[in-house]
XYZ file of C-alpha atoms in Angstrom:
677
model
C -0.073 0.073 0.233
C 0.779 3.656 -0.655
C 2.463 5.103 2.623
C 3.186 8.624 3.508
C 5.651 10.269 1.051
C 5.535 7.494 -1.520
C 4.716 8.554 -5.153
C 1.161 9.224 -5.610
C -1.307 7.254 -7.645
C -3.271 8.903 -10.604
C -6.759 8.994 -11.756
C -8.623 10.886 -14.037
C -12.300 11.934 -14.760
C -14.382 14.261 -16.857
C -15.623 17.435 -15.574
C -19.141 17.876 -15.317
C -20.005 13.993 -14.519
C -23.143 13.424 -12.255
C -22.518 13.524 -8.374
C -22.154 9.699 -7.434
C -20.044 8.914 -10.704
C -17.430 6.435 -10.316
C -14.142 7.551 -10.557
C -12.019 4.310 -9.623
C -11.751 0.842 -7.586
C -8.861 1.776 -4.987
C -8.926 -1.826 -3.570
C -5.969 -2.999 -5.655
C -3.650 0.099 -5.277
C -4.707 -0.283 -1.431
C -3.827 -3.655 -1.294
C -6.887 -4.449 0.755
C -9.685 -6.993 0.197
C -13.136 -5.520 0.461
C -13.856 -7.441 3.694
C -10.710 -5.723 5.506
C -11.389 -2.219 4.161
C -14.341 -1.202 6.670
C -12.505 -2.237 9.663
C -9.377 -0.061 8.198
C -11.808 3.169 8.760
C -10.694 4.584 5.295
C -11.703 8.331 4.668
C -10.729 10.789 1.953
C -9.104 14.039 2.791
C -8.354 16.979 0.637
C -7.415 20.503 1.441
C -9.892 22.776 2.050
C -13.425 21.979 3.825
C -15.130 20.893 0.586
C -15.138 17.129 0.066
C -15.506 16.560 -3.669
C -14.762 12.859 -3.268
C -15.816 9.978 -1.226
C -14.833 6.057 -0.760
C -17.603 3.654 -0.252
C -16.354 1.265 2.077
C -18.538 -1.817 1.099
C -16.818 -1.646 -2.491
C -13.377 0.367 -2.560
C -15.058 2.493 -5.279
C -13.849 6.181 -5.351
C -17.038 8.537 -6.103
C -17.630 11.751 -6.819
C -19.621 14.029 -4.184
C -20.859 16.975 -6.649
C -20.082 17.898 -10.451
C -16.712 19.133 -11.298
C -16.310 22.115 -13.089
C -12.653 22.273 -14.590
C -13.145 26.059 -15.365
C -14.126 26.906 -11.884
C -11.324 24.708 -10.293
C -8.285 25.493 -12.253
C -8.966 28.347 -14.597
C -6.761 28.212 -17.543
C -4.119 26.035 -15.924
C -3.573 22.765 -17.850
C -3.674 19.948 -16.486
C -6.110 20.299 -13.888
C -4.901 17.997 -10.637
C -6.598 17.825 -7.646
C -4.583 16.097 -4.994
C -6.197 14.015 -2.254
C -5.275 11.383 0.558
C -7.213 8.434 1.552
C -6.850 8.440 5.544
C -6.719 5.159 7.729
C -7.672 5.536 11.368
C -6.928 2.163 12.421
C -4.038 1.604 12.134
C -3.067 5.750 11.180
C -1.892 5.754 7.578
C -1.861 7.835 4.448
C -2.420 6.945 0.731
C -1.391 9.634 -1.511
C -3.460 10.175 -4.876
C -4.058 12.872 -7.682
C -7.411 13.388 -9.431
C -6.924 14.563 -12.890
C -10.371 16.495 -14.195
C -10.468 15.954 -18.006
C -11.935 19.114 -19.957
C -14.973 18.855 -22.149
C -15.974 21.335 -24.620
C -18.614 23.306 -22.627
C -17.854 26.509 -23.430
C -18.160 28.373 -26.634
C -15.444 31.375 -27.543
C -16.818 34.691 -26.792
C -15.974 38.268 -27.567
C -16.085 40.325 -24.711
C -16.960 43.437 -26.888
C -19.842 42.592 -29.364
C -19.075 45.443 -31.453
C -15.037 46.389 -32.529
C -14.405 49.674 -33.579
C -11.220 50.439 -35.753
C -10.668 53.856 -36.739
C -8.169 53.715 -40.022
C -6.782 56.743 -41.852
C -7.355 57.006 -45.490
C -3.633 57.411 -45.521
C -2.739 54.319 -44.294
C -0.460 51.866 -46.913
C -1.489 48.851 -48.010
C -0.145 46.020 -45.890
C -0.776 47.572 -42.453
C -1.782 45.345 -39.817
C -4.384 45.983 -37.295
C -4.724 44.147 -34.123
C -8.190 42.991 -33.147
C -9.604 42.097 -29.704
C -9.482 38.602 -29.380
C -12.468 36.271 -28.199
C -11.736 34.275 -24.617
C -12.396 30.370 -24.384
C -12.478 28.732 -20.938
C -11.877 25.460 -22.097
C -8.421 24.136 -22.385
C -6.231 21.928 -24.731
C -8.143 20.972 -27.946
C -11.378 22.528 -26.635
C -9.811 26.162 -26.473
C -9.833 28.603 -29.112
C -7.969 27.321 -32.105
C -8.676 30.008 -35.169
C -10.637 32.869 -36.536
C -12.507 33.609 -39.947
C -13.526 37.328 -41.551
C -16.496 37.623 -43.573
C -15.617 38.200 -47.820
C -14.232 41.909 -48.441
C -11.945 43.551 -50.731
C -9.966 45.629 -48.537
C -9.068 43.197 -45.708
C -7.683 39.909 -44.841
C -7.060 38.086 -41.695
C -3.946 36.934 -40.254
C -3.338 35.023 -37.112
C -0.596 35.915 -35.096
C 0.871 33.191 -32.338
C 1.758 35.323 -28.777
C 4.786 34.528 -26.591
C 2.032 33.054 -24.024
C 0.569 30.700 -26.840
C -2.542 32.547 -27.402
C -3.701 33.130 -30.912
C -4.006 36.892 -31.780
C -6.306 37.681 -34.872
C -4.851 40.640 -37.211
C -6.972 42.512 -40.050
C -4.387 43.187 -43.089
C -5.005 45.986 -45.313
C -5.157 44.861 -48.877
C -5.839 48.160 -50.576
C -6.042 51.797 -49.787
C -8.986 53.027 -48.447
C -10.748 56.443 -49.843
C -13.021 58.172 -47.175
C -15.030 59.724 -49.793
C -16.127 56.757 -51.561
C -16.757 54.258 -48.307
C -16.381 56.129 -45.140
C -17.282 53.028 -42.987
C -17.000 49.491 -43.327
C -18.784 46.453 -41.425
C -17.171 42.951 -40.997
C -17.725 40.005 -39.134
C -15.393 38.107 -37.288
C -15.785 34.531 -36.017
C -13.872 32.442 -33.437
C -13.738 28.864 -33.662
C -12.424 26.325 -30.972
C -11.171 22.873 -31.290
C -13.645 20.568 -30.185
C -15.840 18.279 -32.057
C -18.430 19.462 -33.095
C -16.351 22.938 -32.861
C -18.056 25.905 -30.906
C -17.935 29.395 -32.390
C -18.692 33.164 -31.321
C -18.790 36.158 -33.321
C -18.281 40.043 -33.185
C -18.879 42.765 -35.421
C -16.068 44.815 -36.654
C -17.010 48.172 -37.739
C -14.164 50.214 -39.486
C -14.623 54.121 -39.815
C -11.990 55.738 -42.388
C -10.785 58.851 -40.749
C -9.134 61.841 -42.717
C -5.355 61.613 -43.081
C -3.346 61.476 -39.862
C 0.793 61.408 -40.024
C 1.852 61.026 -36.488
C 1.033 57.862 -33.527
C 0.794 58.278 -30.114
C 4.067 57.296 -27.996
C 4.504 56.035 -24.669
C 7.250 57.469 -22.544
C 7.747 53.973 -21.413
C 7.195 50.757 -23.166
C 6.911 48.670 -20.022
C 5.470 49.867 -16.652
C 6.377 47.442 -13.699
C 4.506 48.234 -10.455
C 4.022 46.389 -7.227
C 0.820 46.723 -5.288
C -0.029 45.108 -1.713
C -2.983 43.342 -1.822
C -6.191 44.459 -0.015
C -5.305 47.872 -1.094
C -8.650 50.090 -0.979
C -10.556 50.533 -4.186
C -9.737 53.575 -6.029
C -6.083 53.275 -5.368
C -3.773 54.282 -7.957
C -1.447 51.727 -9.519
C 0.162 53.431 -12.377
C 0.089 56.462 -14.286
C 0.985 56.185 -18.035
C 1.799 58.655 -20.369
C 1.883 58.927 -24.331
C 2.585 61.746 -26.492
C 1.333 62.803 -30.521
C 3.049 65.176 -32.192
C -0.010 66.229 -34.397
C -2.213 69.027 -33.487
C -6.072 69.782 -33.078
C -7.991 66.407 -32.995
C -5.401 64.226 -34.397
C -3.277 64.944 -31.165
C -5.587 64.312 -28.844
C -4.924 60.883 -27.036
C -7.480 58.527 -25.513
C -6.248 55.567 -23.177
C -7.972 52.179 -23.486
C -7.066 48.606 -22.334
C -6.162 46.330 -25.131
C -6.578 42.597 -25.249
C -7.879 42.645 -21.534
C -9.406 39.833 -19.901
C -12.526 39.560 -17.952
C -10.652 39.618 -14.791
C -8.502 42.661 -15.759
C -11.632 44.777 -16.513
C -13.187 43.944 -13.267
C -9.866 44.892 -11.200
C -8.830 47.662 -13.101
C -10.064 50.908 -14.606
C -8.033 53.559 -16.553
C -8.931 57.021 -16.945
C -9.204 57.752 -20.780
C -8.002 61.237 -20.593
C -5.033 61.111 -17.946
C -3.885 57.584 -18.479
C -4.086 56.975 -14.692
C -4.641 53.553 -13.741
C -6.655 52.693 -10.705
C -8.293 49.714 -8.736
C -11.594 48.830 -9.229
C -11.759 46.090 -6.538
C -9.114 44.663 -3.879
C -6.525 42.616 -4.788
C -6.099 38.929 -3.668
C -2.692 37.554 -3.767
C -4.003 33.939 -2.855
C -5.870 34.240 -6.046
C -3.692 35.860 -8.609
C -0.255 37.108 -8.032
C 0.160 39.503 -10.813
C -1.592 40.648 -13.698
C -0.135 42.089 -17.392
C -2.152 44.854 -18.735
C -1.867 46.274 -22.346
C -2.666 50.036 -22.518
C -3.502 51.572 -26.068
C -3.467 55.134 -26.765
C -5.297 56.400 -29.719
C -5.014 59.674 -30.997
C -8.283 61.712 -32.773
C -7.030 60.347 -36.480
C -7.484 56.705 -35.510
C -3.396 56.042 -34.864
C -2.575 54.429 -31.628
C 0.602 53.342 -29.729
C 0.670 50.539 -27.098
C 2.408 50.023 -23.742
C 2.335 47.271 -21.017
C 1.944 47.790 -17.165
C 3.029 44.819 -15.152
C 1.274 44.655 -11.735
C 2.946 42.287 -9.246
C 0.658 41.430 -6.243
C 2.570 41.620 -2.701
C 1.385 39.152 -0.286
C 0.395 40.197 3.172
C -0.374 38.185 6.064
C -4.148 38.458 6.043
C -5.253 34.804 6.152
C -5.184 33.003 9.491
C -3.892 29.089 9.349
C -6.898 26.700 8.916
C -7.177 23.946 11.029
C -9.567 20.679 9.679
C -10.278 18.212 11.845
C -10.255 14.656 10.629
C -10.686 12.205 13.790
C -11.696 13.254 17.268
C -11.917 11.496 20.500
C -13.995 13.305 23.221
C -13.758 10.963 26.066
C -11.077 8.270 26.959
C -10.471 5.783 30.251
C -7.958 6.882 32.590
C -4.621 4.802 32.989
C -3.900 4.232 29.349
C -0.421 5.176 27.711
C 0.055 7.553 24.592
C -3.346 7.351 23.481
C -4.382 9.412 20.190
C -7.187 12.348 21.090
C -7.234 13.585 17.498
C -5.958 13.547 13.659
C -5.996 16.808 12.271
C -4.651 18.968 9.125
C -3.042 22.738 9.110
C -2.968 24.984 5.973
C -2.359 28.604 5.320
C -3.180 30.149 1.864
C -0.541 32.810 2.317
C 2.998 32.355 0.749
C 6.762 32.372 2.337
C 6.809 33.050 5.917
C 3.054 34.268 5.927
C 2.301 30.752 5.092
C 4.632 28.772 7.287
C 3.009 27.344 10.395
C 3.753 26.170 14.141
C 1.339 24.099 15.868
C 1.401 24.046 19.895
C -0.813 22.953 22.842
C -0.701 24.564 26.500
C 2.814 23.304 28.354
C 0.720 22.532 31.357
C -1.493 19.675 29.895
C -0.146 15.738 29.504
C -0.616 16.007 25.905
C 1.884 16.708 22.681
C 1.525 17.222 19.071
C 2.982 14.714 16.802
C 3.621 15.739 13.106
C 2.882 13.477 10.544
C 2.805 13.848 6.433
C 1.730 17.294 4.281
C 0.937 19.047 7.394
C -1.206 16.571 8.974
C -0.426 16.163 13.343
C -1.826 13.889 15.842
C -2.535 15.137 19.559
C -1.260 12.088 21.760
C -1.193 11.959 25.543
C 2.202 11.846 26.819
C 1.544 9.872 30.103
C -1.438 7.762 31.650
C -4.440 10.302 32.995
C -5.908 10.302 36.232
C -9.182 10.975 36.436
C -9.215 11.604 40.418
C -6.738 14.075 39.816
C -8.478 15.869 37.069
C -11.690 14.349 34.827
C -11.858 16.831 32.259
C -9.159 18.950 30.110
C -9.872 22.045 27.795
C -7.144 21.461 25.364
C -6.495 24.383 23.120
C -4.698 23.504 19.761
C -3.256 26.728 18.615
C -1.850 27.148 14.772
C 0.346 30.403 14.295
C 2.268 31.513 11.123
C 5.226 33.439 10.812
C 4.110 36.429 8.956
C 4.307 40.056 9.857
C 1.367 40.091 12.339
C 1.267 36.625 13.108
C -2.110 35.289 12.679
C -3.223 32.532 14.452
C -6.360 30.180 15.016
C -7.470 28.394 18.309
C -9.240 24.947 18.252
C -10.674 24.192 21.645
C -11.195 20.332 22.593
C -12.821 19.181 25.710
C -11.761 15.539 26.667
C -13.458 13.860 29.501
C -11.403 11.157 31.668
C -13.628 8.111 32.095
C -13.411 6.176 35.410
C -11.641 3.088 36.046
C -11.610 1.134 39.417
C -8.465 1.980 40.434
C -8.762 3.197 44.036
C -9.914 1.165 46.984
C -12.240 2.519 49.593
C -10.697 4.248 52.484
C -12.180 4.678 55.898
C -12.243 7.902 57.357
C -10.516 6.921 60.647
C -8.261 3.922 61.170
C -9.661 2.962 64.464
C -13.304 3.572 65.920
C -14.045 3.348 69.793
C -17.788 3.224 70.763
C -19.111 3.093 74.463
C -21.941 0.946 74.858
C -23.873 0.562 78.230
C -24.889 -2.917 79.289
C -28.373 -4.304 79.157
C -29.124 -2.377 76.231
C -32.207 -3.014 74.065
C -31.869 -5.526 71.122
C -31.452 -3.746 67.686
C -29.778 -0.597 69.476
C -27.815 1.562 67.110
C -24.701 1.780 68.361
C -22.395 3.582 66.082
C -21.261 4.083 62.218
C -18.257 3.706 60.474
C -17.592 5.421 57.067
C -15.753 4.891 54.193
C -15.025 6.856 50.659
C -14.026 5.850 47.469
C -11.971 8.452 45.143
C -13.318 6.607 42.105
C -16.801 7.515 40.602
C -20.189 6.255 39.739
C -20.725 2.591 40.757
C -16.787 2.282 41.232
C -17.318 4.309 44.259
C -20.336 2.627 46.034
C -19.316 1.116 48.918
C -20.864 -1.866 50.700
C -20.140 -2.739 54.680
C -19.885 -6.241 56.108
C -18.312 -7.789 59.112
C -15.456 -9.971 58.819
C -15.140 -13.366 61.080
C -13.626 -12.685 64.209
C -10.174 -14.134 65.054
C -12.010 -16.270 67.747
C -14.135 -18.693 66.089
C -16.027 -19.340 69.522
C -16.921 -15.748 69.636
C -20.912 -15.541 68.284
C -20.248 -12.058 66.548
C -23.004 -12.341 64.259
C -25.354 -12.882 66.960
C -24.285 -9.896 68.920
C -23.708 -7.326 66.006
C -24.673 -6.284 62.689
C -23.970 -3.809 60.135
C -25.736 -2.188 57.362
C -24.188 -3.066 54.055
C -25.561 0.536 52.727
C -24.669 3.208 55.128
C -21.986 1.517 57.961
C -24.473 1.839 60.657
C -23.979 -0.662 63.641
C -26.486 -2.402 65.740
C -26.335 -4.485 68.799
C -28.497 -7.589 68.385
C -29.233 -8.443 71.647
C -28.721 -7.041 74.985
C -24.883 -7.100 76.177
C -24.011 -7.943 79.603
C -20.780 -6.488 81.253
C -20.378 -9.285 83.771
C -20.569 -12.214 81.160
C -17.768 -11.072 79.532
C -15.832 -9.868 82.406
C -15.475 -11.329 86.083
C -15.124 -8.093 88.405
C -14.105 -8.462 92.055
C -15.613 -5.389 94.234
C -17.359 -4.560 96.995
C -20.437 -2.718 98.229
C -19.782 0.939 97.061
C -16.716 0.421 94.852
C -16.468 1.598 91.451
C -14.936 -0.727 88.981
C -13.545 1.200 86.140
C -12.417 -1.495 83.688
C -14.219 -1.479 80.289
C -13.711 -4.641 78.439
C -13.517 -4.151 74.578
C -15.230 -5.927 71.423
C -13.638 -5.873 68.441
C -13.555 -7.457 64.883
C -12.092 -6.747 61.864
C -14.572 -4.842 59.218
C -14.622 -5.171 55.355
C -15.766 -2.609 52.935
C -16.332 -3.107 49.112
C -16.946 -0.924 46.229
C -18.774 -2.102 43.401
C -16.043 -1.679 40.632
C -14.618 -4.381 38.412
C -12.937 -5.836 40.161
C -13.718 -4.639 43.469
C -11.552 -3.096 45.836
C -11.735 -3.282 49.630
C -10.529 -1.711 52.907
C -10.698 -2.795 56.580
C -10.849 -0.841 59.768
C -10.646 -1.813 63.281
C -13.749 -0.559 65.445
C -13.834 -0.854 69.470
C -17.083 -0.923 71.332
C -16.644 -0.645 75.257
C -19.163 -2.110 77.421
C -19.612 0.199 80.422
C -20.923 -1.406 83.728
C -23.867 -0.006 85.433
C -21.531 1.515 87.939
C -18.964 2.351 86.171
C -17.950 5.835 84.950
C -19.872 6.322 81.678
C -17.014 7.881 79.553
C -13.973 6.220 79.526
C -11.060 7.939 77.798
C -9.405 6.540 74.998
C -5.683 5.204 75.600
C -4.268 8.041 73.593
C -6.320 10.612 75.627
C -4.796 9.756 78.915
C -3.197 13.031 78.943
C -6.533 14.482 79.132
C -7.826 12.432 81.742
C -6.714 15.031 84.566
C -9.165 17.530 82.946
C -12.323 15.404 83.207
C -15.745 16.692 82.648
C -16.979 17.810 86.080
C -20.516 16.109 85.226
C -18.681 12.860 85.373
C -17.440 13.431 89.026
C -20.880 14.492 89.758
C -22.166 11.333 88.537
C -19.850 8.961 90.279
C -20.697 11.113 93.695
C -24.192 10.298 93.009
C -24.092 6.586 92.259
C -21.858 5.892 95.620
C -24.532 8.005 97.713
C -27.263 5.821 96.163
C -25.455 2.620 96.832
C -24.466 3.244 100.395
C -28.273 4.329 100.971
C -29.120 1.174 99.470
C -26.532 -0.933 101.706
C -28.051 1.057 104.632
C -31.415 0.012 103.930
C -30.383 -3.557 103.534
C -28.547 -3.717 106.894
C -31.630 -2.030 108.757
C -33.754 -4.590 107.167
C -31.822 -7.616 108.116
C -31.484 -6.508 111.846
C -35.074 -6.161 112.240
C -35.796 -9.336 110.738
C -33.141 -10.996 113.555
C -34.760 -8.904 116.152
C -38.100 -10.690 115.069
C -36.700 -14.058 115.023
C -34.955 -13.687 118.167
C -38.356 -13.430 119.782
C -39.605 -16.644 118.267
C -36.556 -18.797 119.117
C -38.697 -20.265 121.756
C -40.558 -21.979 119.228
C -37.446 -24.064 118.554
C -37.883 -23.914 114.574
C -37.439 -21.570 111.668
C -39.865 -18.674 111.979
C -41.639 -18.011 109.215
C -41.750 -14.293 108.317
C -45.062 -12.420 107.822
C -44.308 -12.580 103.837
C -41.899 -13.606 101.648
C -39.547 -11.220 100.117
C -40.375 -10.018 97.039
C -38.936 -12.332 93.984
C -37.335 -9.553 92.399
C -36.068 -7.008 94.981
C -33.666 -5.579 93.321
C -34.346 -5.083 89.351
C -33.245 -2.165 87.878
C -32.415 -2.926 84.406
C -32.713 0.396 83.002
C -30.746 2.553 85.296
C -27.373 0.754 84.937
C -27.811 -1.040 88.180
C -28.013 -4.609 89.204
C -30.077 -6.368 86.144
C -30.335 -9.959 87.785
C -33.100 -11.071 89.965
C -31.931 -12.127 93.392
C -33.741 -13.831 96.188
C -32.954 -13.857 99.972
C -33.327 -16.299 102.739
C -33.104 -15.252 106.376
C -33.320 -17.899 109.040
C -32.355 -18.152 112.803
C -32.037 -21.899 114.003
C -33.413 -21.800 117.640
C -31.282 -23.471 120.446
C -28.266 -23.908 118.159
C -26.799 -20.276 119.568
C -26.224 -19.489 115.902
C -28.039 -17.969 113.028
C -27.372 -18.290 109.486
C -28.109 -15.338 107.178
C -28.008 -16.576 103.531
C -27.831 -15.089 100.053
C -29.294 -17.208 97.645
C -27.443 -17.318 93.880
C -29.050 -15.025 91.884
C -31.053 -16.027 89.158
C -29.293 -16.038 85.675
C -30.745 -16.028 82.279
C -30.655 -19.330 80.607
C -28.230 -18.210 77.723
C -25.706 -16.738 80.483
C -26.119 -20.292 82.561
C -24.993 -22.185 79.565
C -22.688 -19.934 77.812
C -20.982 -18.881 81.152
C -18.111 -21.255 80.982
C -17.543 -20.394 77.106
C -17.766 -16.642 77.818
C -15.197 -17.016 80.856
C -12.685 -18.392 78.408
C -13.320 -15.621 75.979
C -12.735 -13.130 78.336
C -9.563 -14.523 79.123
C -8.485 -15.167 75.448
C -9.685 -12.056 74.212
C -8.716 -9.726 77.246
C -11.961 -8.486 77.632
C -12.450 -7.370 74.250
C -13.850 -8.401 70.553
C -13.324 -6.224 67.767
C -15.766 -5.715 64.780
C -16.243 -3.146 62.069
């Protein structure tokens, strides 16, 4: 396949073919099979924004998008060639080609002046040649103007002269002297013929006015005037001033300036003052369209004699065209973490010349992109490193094309590139560990706290799910103690927790035990990415005894313990007072009962109290004091000389009695703590 820089392939098509007309099949030249073509993503690109060709991806046929007018595209230039490229996107590759537009005979020769007036003095000698305005034919090659004919007459015959630029110029040659008194005016028909099959033609009327004798023709001061005019000069600006003089007097010495052999473009662009010879602009000059003009100016006196000169106008290029950027391929979104990815393929052009047409492309220096030159002013915009969406999810890229003219002109093209998310970040907890305080005897399903984790990814990759990991000790029934909400990380105690079941405390009446065992278990949080990423954290739940300090400082906060909240101190004092009052009441009650039994000792048996102690003497489950049910039996044995005061064992819930041994082991193995998250 033809690569960038290789010799281009040549194709041709006749002008004025209908849109959709077949030009050529490129499969053989491209070196591809039909089933490979569509996968390569081919497209036809050419200079400018107008796409005149397109490639059928199913057949490989190169087709016309519109009718092509050779005269409009190339004017008099022959051959008329349009360069184009076939761009493959996958992988990136170029195929160079040229399309030649063949001329057809679709224009007839045309005389710009339908009536040509010649003023010839009767004194002119036979054999004198008179140049006539030539016809114009927009076709090229053999279809262009080839010859002239003149209507039969006795005074003139036609002579064809080839100019230096290959144009055929018609001349009338005088066969015999003119006699104004005999025939003051002669009318001739001039016909122009092209070389088409069949030939086309155009005609003009030549009117010859026979003048009185005039023996001096006008003469220009210079035969060649060379001037330089900047493009875009204002309309009405002076281009040049030509001057001729005639030695005759009167009407024979009066000179009139006119264009000679001027094309339509020249007549549209310039005008000449017939009296002064001042050459002015009728419209602005455009270097990109025409770089120079050759004007023939004729000076004719009142007797019909004339002289001519040439004005060569060179158009000076100005930097009046900013560069143009044509985007061929553009990607607006790419995933993060990809190395050296092509974002765009584009071409640049500038119709100016020299430094005015040389260009430099650039992007912002602070962005992770660079421009990679390709062939014939093609560039690719490429990432120079992997992008990180979490650092930046959107880039506004400005491609600046600047020419090297004076002043420098530039064109900017803005691209917004979105970076799509990839699951490359694991969730992270807001804290490395959590410590929560829970009173014993809590109600089931109590919300005891929350954990929180965040994920820097976006969308589904950032949605986290919370769950509890199995505890290190398989004997710890964590699943029956604590649960976690998978969506928001809220923690719940599934049943009442018992401080005494997790740690054996030795205390006396009125003593405050400040020990606080901890339950802990690793916690797992997952995001919803593919693959899912996770993070874990350790959370400590401290069970606070009913008589214990309700707030336990964290180990790292020991330095702040000296500045305890006064409310805590008041609460401890209140608890101690209540405990003392309770102990005093119990002792008083026992003393009263002993006294009553002393009176009944003579009965020789254990007296029956007036009433049984209530089955739940102390049951203050919601106030932080003892939660178990106790029964007391007081019996004084007569004659024994001794009395027994028995405290029966408390009534313990069945689940605690069954798991008492296991809990004791758990306390020793876990050192009064379990971990969960």
